[in-house]
Amino acid sequence: MIRFLNVGKSFPGGRSALKDVSFNLERGEFAFLSGASGAGKTTLLKLIYREIEPSSGQILVNGRNVASIPSAKVPFLRRSIGVVFQDFRLIPRKTVLENVSYLPRILGMRQQERKRLAYNTLRRVGLAHRMSAFPAELSGGEQQRVTIARALINRPEILIADEPTGNLDPELSWETLRLFLEINSKGTTVLLATHEHGYVRALGGRTLVLDRGRLVKDEYLEGHVGDIDSDSAEDVEDPARQPTGRMA
Amino acid sequence: MLVRIFGYFVSEAAVSLRRSWKVSLVAIVTIAMSLFIGGTFLLLTANLSRVVEEWRDEARIVIYLTADDLATEGSRVLEQASEPFWVTAVKEVSAAEARSRFENMFPSVRELFKDWEEEPLPPSLEVTFDPEVVGGERVDEWLASLRSDPAVVMVDDDRDWLRQLEALIAILTGLGAVVGVVLLTAAVFTIASVIRLTAYLYRDEIEVMRLVGATELFIRGPFYVEGFIQGLLGGLLAVGGLYTGYLILNPRASTTFLGNVVVDRFLAPEVLLSLLLLGSLAGLFGAVLSLRREKLG
Ligand SMILES: Nc1ncnc2c1ncn2[C@@H]1O[C@H](COP(=O)(O)OP(=O)(O)OP(=O)(O)O)[C@@H](O)[C@H]1O
Ligand SMILES: [Mg+2]
């Protein structure tokens, strides 16, 4: 589903953010991408939906070489990938509802349907009651959850989440992770970047570790649900142990 | 589906127009100004052309004779004048008749003739003819032969000054076209800058829209519609302005000959529609122009 072949990325000025990264994520897999701040996680994710292009190597998404997709076709690649941006990227002049239902709208979905779909999606992140608010009227964690709802609304084949729990309290974080697992169990490939090792250790599974632009680990970790110091730990246990979707 | 997509463009454009109504107003007013000025020329030339057509239909020549000759040679000249097949009527106007006509037309100078012994105006023959039936050349030949008649003092040809009016109309039309095109071009560039500015202000949003999968059509569509709407509003404003001007001037104008000629009738509906269309297309063109090379977002 997502294959990196010796991918390197350096930014103008010679700063090299990724070096020789190779991995393969199968359809339906769930993987963590971890690494210290500045290790290159966001850079790697941006390459997948072609916000940026690699300096070297090749990236295949769904069997297609991302670099060779003509720019007019890039939107169609992006429509199949739900992205939870680290910096949210909500449209300030649009309400929560409009932000979340933007893609359905340009896909030509009827207003009624669109609204229902947005409502249901927002309910899953616990924000159905803030539909008509503007992003500026929301807390950081609420904005983050709007971003998550927007990423999920079109049932994407791939979900890319960049630090999706960065602004959430532990309880909401676990709920969000559980949501991702649920999405994953329905077939969506999930790649989740986080530097919170706690969640990775607790849930286990495929983990890619970046260190200063290099992929230094690509391993399966055993989950240790005991590490979770939250009441919602019990809820997490079930989906975490489900092999469906989580293993390639 | 298409309707919904277009609805999306329109609603996005409307939001944007409302949000930056001040700059939009500048664009709308420039379009309106250029169409208004162009429309004024159209109004003048349309009225003038109409008058010229009316006069041309009843083209006349007037043959002036001396009073003495009228008695002796009048019937001969009259015969000569009525001979050609394109002549539809010949009317004798006596010197007295000419004077009373003149006095009716200009009552204020009636006093002037009071003490004259002789008739101030010569008698004449008014020859009406159909210029459509025969080419101008044969009419010219016929006029030349009349002019060379010793009994004829002068031959007045309406077509002479119809020609001058036509030349005036041509000049006005050309001037109007040049002024209109120059102003409209300026308006197009104003709209282009306004749209470019809007696109620049929204660049962050545009980038987000792109990242979540909006195609170029969805990025640009609202801007095209915005330009179109600005042009249309400008056109409506211009048409409204022209009509207001017409309403104000028309009743006053009808008391003077020139005014009557110039603002007797308003522009035809199809001309008004063309103005609206021109405005809208100018707006659309401005938007297309402004986003031509732009890599939005
Ligand atoms: N547009 C850019 N221009 C120049 N350098 C950049 C750019 N984007 C990222 N970098 C650099 O690339 C490196 C990796 O950045 P990246 O954002 O991928 O890190 P990260 O792993 O996502 O960090 P964090 O956990 O803090 O989000 C950093 O050193 C950063 O300074
Ligand atoms: Mg990052």
Coordinates of C-alpha atoms and ligand atoms in Angstrom, one line a residue:
Chain A
M1 CA 0.0 0.0 0.0
I2 CA 2.8 2.4 1.0
R3 CA 6.3 1.5 -0.1
F4 CA 9.4 3.6 0.3
L5 CA 12.5 2.7 -1.7
N6 CA 15.7 4.4 -0.6
V7 CA 13.9 7.7 -0.1
G8 CA 15.9 10.8 0.7
K9 CA 14.7 14.3 1.3
S10 CA 16.8 17.3 1.7
F11 CA 15.5 20.8 1.9
P12 CA 16.8 23.9 0.1
G13 CA 19.9 24.9 2.1
G14 CA 21.2 21.4 2.2
R15 CA 19.3 20.3 5.4
S16 CA 18.7 16.6 4.9
A17 CA 15.5 15.5 6.7
L18 CA 15.3 11.9 5.5
K19 CA 18.1 9.6 4.4
D20 CA 17.7 6.3 2.6
V21 CA 14.4 5.3 4.0
S22 CA 12.9 2.0 2.9
F23 CA 9.8 0.2 4.2
N24 CA 6.7 -1.4 3.1
L25 CA 3.3 -1.0 4.6
E26 CA 0.7 -3.6 3.4
R27 CA -2.9 -2.8 2.8
G28 CA -4.9 -2.8 6.1
E29 CA -1.8 -2.5 8.3
F30 CA -1.5 -0.3 11.3
A31 CA 1.9 1.2 12.1
F32 CA 3.4 3.7 14.4
L33 CA 6.0 6.1 13.2
S34 CA 8.0 7.3 16.2
G35 CA 11.2 9.3 16.7
A36 CA 12.4 12.4 18.5
S37 CA 11.3 15.8 17.5
G38 CA 12.9 16.8 14.3
A39 CA 13.6 13.2 13.3
G40 CA 11.7 13.5 10.1
K41 CA 8.3 12.1 10.8
T42 CA 6.2 14.9 9.3
T43 CA 8.5 15.0 6.3
L44 CA 8.0 11.3 5.7
L45 CA 4.2 11.7 5.9
K46 CA 4.1 14.7 3.6
L47 CA 5.9 12.6 1.0
I48 CA 3.0 10.1 1.0
Y49 CA 0.3 12.5 -0.1
R50 CA 2.8 14.5 -2.1
E51 CA 2.8 17.8 -0.2
I52 CA 6.5 17.6 -0.9
E53 CA 8.5 15.5 -3.3
P54 CA 11.4 13.2 -2.5
S55 CA 15.0 14.3 -3.5
S56 CA 15.9 10.7 -4.2
G57 CA 14.4 7.2 -4.2
Q58 CA 10.8 6.2 -5.0
I59 CA 7.5 6.2 -3.2
L60 CA 4.7 3.9 -4.2
V61 CA 1.2 4.4 -2.9
N62 CA -1.4 1.9 -3.9
G63 CA 1.1 0.7 -6.6
R64 CA 1.6 4.1 -8.1
N65 CA 4.8 6.0 -8.2
V66 CA 3.8 9.1 -6.4
A67 CA 6.4 11.3 -8.1
S68 CA 5.1 10.4 -11.5
I69 CA 1.5 11.2 -10.9
P70 CA 0.6 14.2 -13.1
S71 CA -0.2 17.2 -11.0
A72 CA -3.8 17.2 -12.2
K73 CA -4.3 13.7 -10.7
V74 CA -2.7 14.5 -7.4
P75 CA -6.1 15.6 -5.9
F76 CA -7.4 12.1 -6.5
L77 CA -4.5 10.6 -4.7
R78 CA -5.2 12.9 -1.8
R79 CA -8.9 12.1 -1.7
S80 CA -8.0 8.5 -0.9
I81 CA -5.7 9.6 1.9
G82 CA -7.1 11.0 5.1
V83 CA -4.6 13.3 6.8
V84 CA -4.6 14.5 10.4
F85 CA -2.2 17.4 10.1
Q86 CA 0.1 18.1 13.0
D87 CA -0.8 21.8 12.7
F88 CA -4.6 21.1 12.1
R89 CA -4.9 23.2 9.0
L90 CA -8.5 24.1 9.4
I91 CA -10.1 26.8 7.3
P92 CA -10.7 29.6 9.7
R93 CA -13.7 31.2 7.8
K94 CA -15.6 27.9 7.6
T95 CA -17.5 26.4 10.5
V96 CA -16.6 23.0 11.9
L97 CA -19.4 21.4 9.9
E98 CA -18.1 23.1 6.7
N99 CA -14.5 22.1 7.4
V100 CA -15.4 18.5 8.0
S101 CA -17.7 18.2 5.1
Y102 CA -15.5 20.0 2.6
L103 CA -14.5 16.9 0.6
P104 CA -18.0 15.5 0.5
R105 CA -19.1 18.9 -0.7
I106 CA -16.7 19.1 -3.6
L107 CA -17.5 15.4 -4.4
G108 CA -21.0 16.7 -5.0
M109 CA -22.8 15.1 -2.1
R110 CA -26.2 16.4 -1.3
Q111 CA -26.5 18.8 1.6
Q112 CA -28.7 16.6 3.7
E113 CA -26.5 13.6 3.3
R114 CA -23.4 15.7 3.8
K115 CA -24.7 17.1 7.0
R116 CA -25.7 13.7 8.4
L117 CA -22.3 12.2 7.5
A118 CA -20.5 15.1 9.1
Y119 CA -22.7 14.9 12.2
N120 CA -22.0 11.2 12.5
T121 CA -18.3 11.7 12.0
L122 CA -18.1 14.5 14.5
R123 CA -20.0 12.4 17.0
R124 CA -17.3 9.8 16.9
V125 CA -14.8 12.4 18.0
G126 CA -17.2 13.9 20.5
L127 CA -17.8 17.2 18.8
A128 CA -21.2 17.0 17.3
H129 CA -22.4 19.8 19.6
R130 CA -19.8 22.2 18.1
M131 CA -20.8 21.9 14.5
S132 CA -21.5 25.5 13.9
A133 CA -18.5 26.9 15.8
F134 CA -15.6 28.4 14.0
P135 CA -12.1 26.9 14.5
A136 CA -10.9 29.9 16.5
E137 CA -13.7 29.3 19.0
L138 CA -12.4 25.8 19.8
S139 CA -9.7 24.6 22.1
G140 CA -6.6 23.1 20.7
G141 CA -7.8 19.6 21.5
E142 CA -11.2 20.3 19.9
Q143 CA -9.5 21.6 16.8
Q144 CA -7.4 18.5 16.6
R145 CA -10.5 16.4 16.8
V146 CA -12.1 18.4 14.0
T147 CA -9.1 17.6 11.9
I148 CA -9.5 13.9 12.7
A149 CA -13.1 14.0 11.7
R150 CA -12.2 15.7 8.4
A151 CA -9.6 13.0 7.8
L152 CA -12.1 10.2 8.4
I153 CA -15.1 11.5 6.7
N154 CA -14.5 10.1 3.2
R155 CA -13.6 6.6 4.5
P156 CA -10.1 6.9 3.2
E157 CA -8.0 3.9 2.1
I158 CA -5.1 5.3 4.0
L159 CA -5.1 7.3 7.2
I160 CA -2.1 9.4 8.0
A161 CA -2.1 10.9 11.4
D162 CA 0.7 13.3 12.5
E163 CA 0.8 13.5 16.2
P164 CA -3.0 13.2 16.4
T165 CA -3.1 13.1 20.2
G166 CA -0.6 15.9 20.8
N167 CA -3.2 18.2 22.2
L168 CA -5.5 15.7 23.8
D169 CA -5.7 14.6 27.4
P170 CA -4.9 10.9 28.1
E171 CA -8.5 9.8 28.1
L172 CA -9.3 11.5 24.8
S173 CA -6.0 10.2 23.4
W174 CA -7.0 6.6 24.1
E175 CA -10.4 7.2 22.7
T176 CA -8.8 8.6 19.5
L177 CA -6.4 5.7 19.3
R178 CA -9.3 3.3 19.7
L179 CA -11.1 5.1 16.9
F180 CA -8.1 4.6 14.6
L181 CA -8.0 1.0 15.5
E182 CA -11.7 0.6 14.6
I183 CA -11.1 2.4 11.3
N184 CA -8.2 0.1 10.7
S185 CA -10.3 -3.0 11.4
K186 CA -12.6 -1.9 8.6
G187 CA -9.7 -2.0 6.2
T188 CA -8.1 1.4 6.3
T189 CA -4.3 1.4 6.3
V190 CA -3.1 3.6 9.2
L191 CA 0.3 5.3 9.7
L192 CA 0.4 7.2 12.9
A193 CA 3.3 9.4 13.9
T194 CA 3.9 10.1 17.5
H195 CA 6.8 10.8 19.8
E196 CA 4.8 9.5 22.8
H197 CA 6.4 6.2 23.3
G198 CA 3.9 5.4 26.0
Y199 CA 1.1 4.7 23.5
V200 CA 3.4 2.7 21.3
R201 CA 4.6 0.5 24.1
A202 CA 1.1 0.0 25.4
L203 CA -0.5 -0.9 22.1
G204 CA 2.4 -2.5 20.4
G205 CA 2.3 -3.6 16.8
R206 CA 4.4 -2.5 13.8
T207 CA 6.6 0.4 14.8
L208 CA 8.9 2.4 12.5
V209 CA 11.5 4.5 14.3
L210 CA 13.3 7.5 12.8
D211 CA 16.4 8.9 14.1
R212 CA 17.8 12.1 12.5
G213 CA 16.3 11.2 9.2
R214 CA 17.2 7.5 9.2
L215 CA 14.9 4.6 9.7
V216 CA 16.7 2.9 12.5
K217 CA 14.0 0.4 13.5
D218 CA 11.2 -1.4 11.8
E219 CA 9.8 -4.0 14.3
Y220 CA 6.8 -5.6 15.9
L221 CA 6.4 -4.7 19.6
E222 CA 4.3 -6.6 22.1
G223 CA 1.6 -4.5 23.6
H224 CA 1.7 -3.9 27.3
V225 CA -1.7 -2.7 28.2
G226 CA -0.6 -2.6 31.8
D227 CA 1.5 0.5 30.9
I228 CA -1.7 2.4 30.4
D229 CA -2.4 4.5 33.4
S230 CA -5.9 5.4 32.6
D231 CA -9.4 4.1 33.3
S232 CA -10.0 3.7 29.6
A233 CA -7.2 1.2 29.4
E234 CA -9.7 -1.7 29.6
D235 CA -11.5 -0.3 26.5
V236 CA -8.4 -0.3 24.6
E237 CA -7.5 -3.8 25.3
D238 CA -10.0 -5.4 23.0
P239 CA -9.2 -3.7 19.7
A240 CA -5.5 -3.8 20.5
R241 CA -5.5 -7.5 20.8
Q242 CA -7.6 -8.0 17.6
P243 CA -5.3 -9.4 15.0
T244 CA -7.6 -8.2 12.2
G245 CA -6.1 -5.4 10.3
R246 CA -3.3 -4.8 12.7
M247 CA -1.1 -7.5 11.3
A248 CA -0.2 -7.6 7.7
Chain B
M1 CA -24.2 17.1 -9.6
L2 CA -23.2 19.9 -12.0
V3 CA -25.8 22.1 -10.4
R4 CA -24.4 21.4 -7.0
I5 CA -20.9 22.1 -8.1
F6 CA -22.0 25.4 -9.6
G7 CA -23.9 26.1 -6.5
Y8 CA -20.7 25.6 -4.6
F9 CA -18.9 28.1 -6.8
V10 CA -21.6 30.7 -6.4
S11 CA -21.9 30.3 -2.6
E12 CA -18.1 30.5 -2.2
A13 CA -17.9 33.5 -4.5
A14 CA -20.7 35.2 -2.6
V15 CA -19.0 34.6 0.7
S16 CA -15.8 36.1 -0.7
L17 CA -17.6 39.1 -2.2
R18 CA -19.2 39.8 1.1
R19 CA -15.9 39.4 3.0
S20 CA -14.0 41.7 0.8
W21 CA -16.8 43.9 -0.4
K22 CA -14.7 47.1 -0.4
V23 CA -12.2 45.9 -3.0
S24 CA -15.0 44.2 -4.9
L25 CA -16.8 47.5 -5.0
V26 CA -13.8 49.1 -6.7
A27 CA -13.9 46.4 -9.3
I28 CA -17.6 46.7 -9.8
V29 CA -17.5 50.5 -10.1
T30 CA -14.7 50.5 -12.7
I31 CA -16.7 48.0 -14.8
A32 CA -19.8 50.1 -14.3
M33 CA -18.0 53.3 -15.3
S34 CA -16.6 51.9 -18.5
L35 CA -19.9 50.4 -19.5
F36 CA -21.7 53.6 -18.6
I37 CA -19.5 55.8 -20.7
G38 CA -19.6 53.3 -23.6
G39 CA -23.3 53.1 -23.2
T40 CA -23.7 56.8 -23.3
F41 CA -22.0 56.8 -26.7
L42 CA -24.2 54.0 -27.8
L43 CA -27.3 56.0 -26.7
L44 CA -26.2 59.1 -28.6
T45 CA -25.3 57.2 -31.8
A46 CA -28.4 55.0 -31.7
N47 CA -30.6 58.1 -31.5
L48 CA -28.7 59.9 -34.2
S49 CA -28.8 56.9 -36.5
R50 CA -32.5 56.6 -36.0
V51 CA -33.0 60.2 -36.9
V52 CA -30.8 59.9 -40.0
E53 CA -32.7 56.8 -41.1
E54 CA -36.0 58.7 -40.7
W55 CA -34.7 61.6 -42.7
R56 CA -33.2 59.4 -45.3
D57 CA -36.6 57.8 -46.0
E58 CA -38.0 61.2 -46.9
A59 CA -35.0 62.5 -48.8
R60 CA -35.8 65.8 -50.5
I61 CA -34.2 68.3 -52.7
V62 CA -35.3 71.9 -52.8
I63 CA -35.0 73.8 -56.0
Y64 CA -35.0 77.6 -55.5
L65 CA -36.1 79.8 -58.3
T66 CA -36.3 83.6 -58.5
A67 CA -39.7 85.1 -58.2
D68 CA -39.6 86.3 -61.8
D69 CA -38.6 83.0 -63.2
L70 CA -41.3 81.2 -61.4
A71 CA -43.9 82.8 -63.5
T72 CA -42.1 82.2 -66.8
E73 CA -39.9 79.2 -66.3
G74 CA -41.6 77.5 -63.4
S75 CA -43.7 75.0 -65.2
R76 CA -40.7 74.0 -67.4
V77 CA -38.4 73.4 -64.3
L78 CA -41.2 71.6 -62.6
E79 CA -41.6 69.3 -65.5
Q80 CA -37.9 68.7 -65.6
A81 CA -37.9 68.0 -61.9
S82 CA -40.8 65.5 -62.0
E83 CA -39.5 63.7 -65.0
P84 CA -37.3 60.9 -63.5
F85 CA -39.1 57.8 -62.3
W86 CA -37.5 58.0 -58.8
V87 CA -39.3 61.3 -58.0
T88 CA -42.4 60.6 -55.9
A89 CA -43.8 64.1 -55.5
V90 CA -43.1 67.7 -56.4
K91 CA -44.6 70.5 -54.4
E92 CA -44.6 74.2 -55.3
V93 CA -43.8 76.4 -52.3
S94 CA -44.5 80.1 -53.0
A95 CA -42.5 82.9 -51.5
A96 CA -45.3 83.8 -49.2
E97 CA -45.7 80.2 -48.1
A98 CA -42.0 80.0 -47.4
R99 CA -42.2 83.1 -45.3
S100 CA -45.1 81.9 -43.2
R101 CA -43.4 78.5 -42.6
F102 CA -40.3 80.3 -41.5
E103 CA -42.3 82.6 -39.2
N104 CA -44.0 79.5 -37.6
M105 CA -40.8 77.8 -37.0
F106 CA -39.1 80.9 -35.5
P107 CA -41.9 83.0 -34.0
S108 CA -39.4 85.2 -32.3
V109 CA -38.1 86.7 -35.5
R110 CA -41.5 87.3 -37.0
E111 CA -41.1 91.0 -36.4
L112 CA -38.0 91.1 -38.6
F113 CA -40.0 90.6 -41.8
K114 CA -42.8 93.0 -41.0
D115 CA -41.6 96.0 -43.0
W116 CA -40.1 94.2 -45.8
E117 CA -41.5 95.1 -49.2
E118 CA -40.2 92.1 -51.0
E119 CA -40.7 88.5 -49.9
P120 CA -37.6 87.6 -48.0
L121 CA -37.4 84.0 -49.1
P122 CA -37.4 82.7 -52.7
P123 CA -40.1 80.4 -54.0
S124 CA -39.1 76.8 -54.4
L125 CA -40.0 73.4 -55.6
E126 CA -39.7 70.6 -53.1
V127 CA -39.0 67.3 -54.8
T128 CA -39.4 64.2 -52.8
F129 CA -37.7 61.1 -54.2
D130 CA -36.9 57.6 -53.3
P131 CA -33.1 57.2 -53.1
E132 CA -33.4 53.5 -52.7
V133 CA -34.8 53.1 -56.2
V134 CA -31.8 54.5 -58.0
G135 CA -28.1 54.8 -57.4
G136 CA -26.6 58.0 -56.0
E137 CA -24.7 58.6 -59.2
R138 CA -27.8 59.1 -61.3
V139 CA -29.3 61.3 -58.7
D140 CA -26.1 63.4 -58.8
E141 CA -26.3 63.7 -62.5
W142 CA -29.9 64.8 -62.4
L143 CA -29.0 67.3 -59.7
A144 CA -26.2 68.7 -61.8
S145 CA -28.5 69.2 -64.8
L146 CA -31.0 71.0 -62.6
R147 CA -28.2 73.2 -61.1
S148 CA -27.0 74.2 -64.5
D149 CA -30.5 75.5 -65.4
P150 CA -30.3 79.3 -65.6
A151 CA -33.7 79.7 -64.0
V152 CA -32.5 77.7 -60.9
V153 CA -30.9 79.8 -58.2
M154 CA -29.8 77.0 -56.0
V155 CA -30.5 73.3 -55.3
D156 CA -30.5 72.1 -51.8
D157 CA -29.7 68.5 -51.2
D158 CA -30.7 67.0 -47.8
R159 CA -28.3 64.2 -48.4
D160 CA -25.4 66.6 -48.1
W161 CA -25.9 67.1 -44.5
L162 CA -27.2 63.6 -43.9
R163 CA -23.8 62.6 -45.0
Q164 CA -22.3 64.9 -42.5
L165 CA -24.4 63.5 -39.8
E166 CA -23.4 60.0 -40.8
A167 CA -19.8 61.1 -40.6
L168 CA -20.5 62.4 -37.1
I169 CA -22.1 59.2 -36.1
A170 CA -19.1 57.2 -37.4
I171 CA -16.8 59.5 -35.5
L172 CA -18.9 59.1 -32.3
T173 CA -19.1 55.4 -32.7
G174 CA -15.4 55.1 -33.2
L175 CA -14.7 57.3 -30.3
G176 CA -17.1 55.4 -28.2
A177 CA -15.6 52.1 -29.1
V178 CA -12.1 53.3 -28.4
V179 CA -13.0 54.9 -25.1
G180 CA -15.2 51.9 -24.1
V181 CA -12.5 49.4 -25.0
V182 CA -9.8 51.4 -23.1
L183 CA -12.0 51.7 -20.0
L184 CA -13.1 48.1 -20.2
T185 CA -9.5 47.0 -20.5
A186 CA -8.7 49.0 -17.4
A187 CA -11.7 47.4 -15.7
V188 CA -10.6 43.9 -16.6
F189 CA -7.2 44.6 -15.1
T190 CA -8.8 46.0 -12.0
I191 CA -10.9 42.9 -11.6
A192 CA -7.8 40.8 -12.2
S193 CA -5.9 42.6 -9.4
V194 CA -8.9 42.3 -7.1
I195 CA -9.1 38.6 -7.8
R196 CA -5.4 38.1 -7.4
L197 CA -5.5 39.9 -4.1
T198 CA -8.4 37.8 -2.9
A199 CA -6.6 34.6 -4.0
Y200 CA -3.5 35.9 -2.2
L201 CA -5.4 36.6 1.0
Y202 CA -6.9 33.1 0.9
R203 CA -3.7 31.3 0.0
D204 CA -3.6 29.4 3.2
E205 CA -7.1 28.1 2.8
I206 CA -6.4 27.3 -0.8
E207 CA -3.5 25.2 0.2
V208 CA -5.6 23.3 2.7
M209 CA -8.3 22.7 0.1
R210 CA -5.6 21.4 -2.2
L211 CA -4.2 19.1 0.5
V212 CA -7.6 17.5 1.2
G213 CA -8.1 16.8 -2.5
A214 CA -9.7 19.8 -4.3
T215 CA -9.0 19.9 -8.0
E216 CA -7.9 23.0 -9.9
L217 CA -11.5 23.4 -10.9
F218 CA -12.7 23.7 -7.4
I219 CA -9.9 26.1 -6.5
R220 CA -10.5 28.4 -9.4
G221 CA -14.2 28.0 -10.1
P222 CA -15.3 30.3 -7.2
F223 CA -12.9 33.0 -8.4
Y224 CA -14.2 32.8 -11.9
V225 CA -17.7 33.1 -10.7
E226 CA -16.6 36.0 -8.4
G227 CA -15.2 37.9 -11.4
F228 CA -18.3 37.1 -13.4
I229 CA -20.6 38.4 -10.6
Q230 CA -18.5 41.5 -10.3
G231 CA -18.8 42.2 -14.0
L232 CA -22.5 41.5 -14.0
L233 CA -23.1 43.8 -11.0
G234 CA -21.0 46.5 -12.8
G235 CA -23.2 46.0 -15.9
L236 CA -26.4 46.3 -13.9
L237 CA -25.0 49.4 -12.2
A238 CA -24.2 50.9 -15.6
V239 CA -27.5 50.1 -17.1
G240 CA -29.3 51.5 -14.1
G241 CA -27.1 54.7 -14.4
L242 CA -27.9 55.0 -18.1
Y243 CA -31.6 54.6 -17.5
T244 CA -31.6 57.1 -14.7
G245 CA -29.7 59.6 -16.8
Y246 CA -32.2 59.0 -19.6
L247 CA -35.1 59.6 -17.4
I248 CA -33.7 62.8 -16.1
L249 CA -32.7 64.2 -19.5
N250 CA -35.5 63.0 -21.7
P251 CA -38.3 65.3 -20.5
R252 CA -36.0 68.4 -20.6
A253 CA -34.5 67.3 -23.9
S254 CA -37.8 67.0 -25.7
T255 CA -38.2 70.8 -25.7
T256 CA -35.1 71.3 -27.8
F257 CA -34.4 70.0 -31.2
L258 CA -31.0 68.6 -30.4
G259 CA -32.1 67.0 -27.2
N260 CA -35.0 65.5 -29.0
V261 CA -32.6 63.9 -31.4
V262 CA -30.1 62.8 -28.9
V263 CA -32.1 61.3 -26.0
D264 CA -35.4 60.6 -27.6
R265 CA -35.3 56.8 -27.0
F266 CA -33.6 54.5 -24.6
L267 CA -31.3 51.7 -25.7
A268 CA -33.0 48.6 -27.1
P269 CA -33.3 45.6 -24.7
E270 CA -30.8 43.6 -26.7
V271 CA -28.2 46.4 -26.4
L272 CA -28.8 46.4 -22.7
L273 CA -28.4 42.7 -22.5
S274 CA -25.1 43.0 -24.5
L275 CA -23.8 45.5 -22.0
L276 CA -24.6 43.1 -19.2
L277 CA -23.0 40.3 -21.0
L278 CA -20.0 42.4 -21.9
G279 CA -19.6 43.3 -18.2
S280 CA -19.9 39.7 -17.1
L281 CA -17.4 38.5 -19.6
A282 CA -15.0 41.3 -18.8
G283 CA -15.2 40.1 -15.1
L284 CA -14.8 36.5 -16.0
F285 CA -11.9 37.4 -18.3
G286 CA -10.3 39.4 -15.5
A287 CA -10.5 36.4 -13.2
V288 CA -9.1 34.1 -15.9
L289 CA -6.3 36.5 -16.6
S290 CA -5.4 37.0 -12.9
L291 CA -5.2 33.2 -12.2
R292 CA -3.5 32.4 -15.5
R293 CA 0.0 31.8 -14.3
E294 CA -0.8 31.8 -10.6
K295 CA 0.2 28.7 -8.7
L296 CA -2.5 29.2 -6.2
G297 CA -1.9 28.1 -2.6
Ligands
LIG1 N1 10.3 23.1 4.8 C1 11.4 22.8 5.4 N2 12.5 23.5 5.1 C2 13.7 23.2 5.7 N3 13.9 22.3 6.7 C3 12.8 21.6 7.0 C4 11.5 21.8 6.4 N4 10.6 21.0 7.0 C5 11.3 20.3 7.9 N5 12.6 20.6 7.9 C6 13.6 20.1 8.8 O1 13.6 18.7 8.6 C7 13.8 18.0 9.8 C8 12.6 17.1 10.1 O2 11.5 17.8 10.3 P1 10.1 17.1 10.6 O3 9.1 18.2 10.7 O4 9.9 16.0 9.6 O5 10.3 16.5 12.1 P2 9.3 15.7 13.0 O6 9.9 14.4 13.2 O7 7.9 15.8 12.4 O8 9.4 16.6 14.3 P3 8.2 16.9 15.4 O9 8.1 15.6 16.2 O10 8.8 18.0 16.2 O11 7.0 17.2 14.6 C9 13.9 19.1 10.9 O12 15.2 19.3 11.2 C10 13.4 20.3 10.2 O13 14.1 21.5 10.6
MG2 MG 6.2 16.6 12.9

